[in-house]
Short mmCIF file of C-alpha atoms in Angstrom, two decimals:
data_model
loop_
_atom_site.label_atom_id
_atom_site.label_comp_id
_atom_site.label_asym_id
_atom_site.label_seq_id
_atom_site.Cartn_x
_atom_site.Cartn_y
_atom_site.Cartn_z
CA UNK A 1 -44.91 14.71 2.02
CA UNK A 2 -46.24 11.35 1.03
CA UNK A 3 -43.49 10.92 -1.58
CA UNK A 4 -40.76 11.68 1.00
CA UNK A 5 -42.29 9.09 3.32
CA UNK A 6 -42.51 6.48 0.52
CA UNK A 7 -38.90 6.90 -0.49
CA UNK A 8 -37.68 6.90 3.11
CA UNK A 9 -39.24 3.56 3.69
CA UNK A 10 -37.51 2.19 0.57
CA UNK A 11 -34.22 3.62 1.56
CA UNK A 12 -34.56 2.22 5.06
CA UNK A 13 -35.37 -1.26 3.70
CA UNK A 14 -32.49 -1.11 1.26
CA UNK A 15 -30.02 -0.07 3.98
CA UNK A 16 -31.25 -2.67 6.44
CA UNK A 17 -30.90 -5.47 3.81
CA UNK A 18 -27.36 -4.34 2.97
CA UNK A 19 -26.36 -4.56 6.60
CA UNK A 20 -28.13 -7.87 7.10
CA UNK A 21 -26.48 -9.53 4.05
CA UNK A 22 -23.00 -8.20 4.66
CA UNK A 23 -22.33 -10.69 7.47
CA UNK A 24 -22.70 -13.66 5.01
CA UNK A 25 -19.39 -15.59 4.87
CA UNK A 26 -18.66 -18.73 2.81
CA UNK A 27 -15.69 -21.08 3.50
CA UNK A 28 -13.86 -23.48 1.16
CA UNK A 29 -14.67 -27.13 1.50
CA UNK A 30 -11.05 -28.10 1.35
CA UNK A 31 -9.20 -28.12 4.67
CA UNK A 32 -5.74 -26.54 4.92
CA UNK A 33 -2.99 -26.76 7.48
CA UNK A 34 -2.39 -24.13 10.15
CA UNK A 35 0.83 -23.22 8.32
CA UNK A 36 -1.10 -22.37 5.13
CA UNK A 37 -3.76 -20.49 7.09
CA UNK A 38 -1.11 -18.36 8.74
CA UNK A 39 0.62 -17.63 5.41
CA UNK A 40 -2.68 -16.75 3.64
CA UNK A 41 -3.93 -14.25 6.33
CA UNK A 42 -7.64 -14.74 5.53
CA UNK A 43 -10.56 -15.38 7.85
CA UNK A 44 -10.43 -18.98 9.05
CA UNK A 45 -12.98 -21.41 10.51
CA UNK A 46 -11.62 -24.12 12.77
CA UNK A 47 -13.42 -27.25 13.92
CA UNK A 48 -12.01 -29.07 16.93
CA UNK A 49 -12.10 -32.73 17.64
CA UNK A 50 -14.87 -32.03 20.15
CA UNK A 51 -16.96 -30.55 17.29
CA UNK A 52 -16.64 -26.95 18.43
CA UNK A 53 -16.38 -24.27 15.72
CA UNK A 54 -14.33 -21.20 15.97
CA UNK A 55 -13.99 -18.33 13.53
CA UNK A 56 -10.84 -16.17 13.58
CA UNK A 57 -10.02 -13.04 11.59
CA UNK A 58 -6.55 -14.36 10.91
CA UNK A 59 -4.16 -16.99 12.22
CA UNK A 60 -0.60 -16.05 13.08
CA UNK A 61 2.53 -17.96 13.99
CA UNK A 62 4.66 -16.54 16.77
CA UNK A 63 7.25 -18.19 19.14
CA UNK A 64 6.55 -21.72 17.70
CA UNK A 65 2.84 -21.38 18.53
CA UNK A 66 -0.19 -20.69 16.25
CA UNK A 67 -2.67 -18.03 17.41
CA UNK A 68 -6.20 -17.33 16.31
CA UNK A 69 -6.63 -13.51 16.21
CA UNK A 70 -9.97 -11.75 16.75
CA UNK A 71 -11.03 -8.21 17.64
CA UNK A 72 -13.35 -8.05 20.73
CA UNK A 73 -14.56 -4.55 21.78
CA UNK A 74 -11.87 -2.92 19.77
CA UNK A 75 -8.94 -4.95 21.27
CA UNK A 76 -6.92 -7.61 19.53
CA UNK A 77 -7.24 -10.96 21.33
CA UNK A 78 -4.83 -13.83 20.56
CA UNK A 79 -6.00 -17.35 21.33
CA UNK A 80 -3.34 -20.11 21.30
CA UNK A 81 -4.25 -23.05 19.02
CA UNK A 82 -3.22 -26.68 19.53
CA UNK A 83 -2.62 -28.65 16.39
CA UNK A 84 -3.58 -31.94 18.12
CA UNK A 85 -7.13 -30.66 18.82
CA UNK A 86 -7.75 -29.36 15.23
CA UNK A 87 -9.97 -31.44 13.03
CA UNK A 88 -10.31 -29.01 10.17
CA UNK A 89 -9.18 -25.52 9.19
CA UNK A 90 -11.05 -23.87 6.33
CA UNK A 91 -10.36 -20.52 4.72
CA UNK A 92 -12.93 -17.93 3.68
CA UNK A 93 -13.95 -18.00 -0.01
CA UNK A 94 -14.03 -14.23 -0.56
CA UNK A 95 -15.35 -14.36 -4.19
CA UNK A 96 -18.23 -16.71 -3.47
CA UNK A 97 -19.07 -14.64 -0.25
CA UNK A 98 -19.41 -11.56 -2.37
CA UNK A 99 -21.33 -13.22 -5.18
CA UNK A 100 -23.81 -14.86 -2.77
CA UNK A 101 -24.27 -11.63 -0.78
CA UNK A 102 -25.07 -9.64 -3.87
CA UNK A 103 -27.19 -12.45 -5.39
CA UNK A 104 -29.29 -12.85 -2.21
CA UNK A 105 -29.71 -9.16 -2.09
CA UNK A 106 -30.91 -8.96 -5.71
CA UNK A 107 -33.28 -11.87 -5.12
CA UNK A 108 -34.87 -10.21 -2.22
CA UNK A 109 -35.28 -6.92 -4.03
CA UNK A 110 -36.72 -8.76 -7.00
CA UNK A 111 -39.19 -10.56 -4.87
CA UNK A 112 -40.35 -7.28 -3.33
CA UNK A 113 -40.79 -5.67 -6.72
CA UNK A 114 -42.72 -8.72 -8.01
CA UNK A 115 -45.00 -8.72 -5.01
CA UNK A 116 -45.62 -5.05 -5.46
CA UNK A 117 -46.33 -5.49 -9.24
CA UNK A 118 -48.68 -8.46 -8.49
CA UNK A 119 -50.61 -6.54 -5.92
CA UNK A 120 -51.06 -3.61 -8.30
CA UNK A 121 -51.97 -5.96 -11.20
CA UNK A 122 -54.44 -8.01 -9.07
CA UNK A 123 -56.76 -4.93 -8.73
CA UNK A 124 -56.98 -4.69 -12.53
CA UNK A 125 -57.76 -8.42 -12.88
CA UNK A 126 -60.61 -8.33 -10.22
CA UNK A 127 -62.72 -6.07 -12.40
CA UNK A 128 -61.33 -2.63 -11.82
CA UNK A 129 -61.91 -0.50 -14.90
CA UNK A 130 -59.25 1.04 -16.99
CA UNK A 131 -59.24 4.73 -16.47
CA UNK A 132 -60.45 6.76 -19.48
CA UNK A 133 -57.93 8.58 -21.48
CA UNK A 134 -59.12 11.96 -22.64
CA UNK A 135 -58.52 12.83 -26.26
#
């Protein structure tokens, strides 16, 4: 029973870290035009002239108007965008987002393992005797 409880805690920790780190998104430094963002079809982060930031799943171009598209409560919502109010449009860097998400996850798991190893090793260093090995 104790083993099941120990493994269930590890699995729970592993699952919660995966969920936590999946939301990490990284955007390119370079800004692009709304035309390029609409053609690319990737997630975009837009900063307005009033320093407000918006993130859209995609940007589309319909009827001579650009729209930022998001899903809210399962429904697709189109928000019209004005070129004159846009300061920067940056696209998601998918490869770096994946690398950083996995790297951060590996770093946290490594830190947990090191802490566990250090706590086990500290008992030995504080005068605990080595168990006798029967011949």
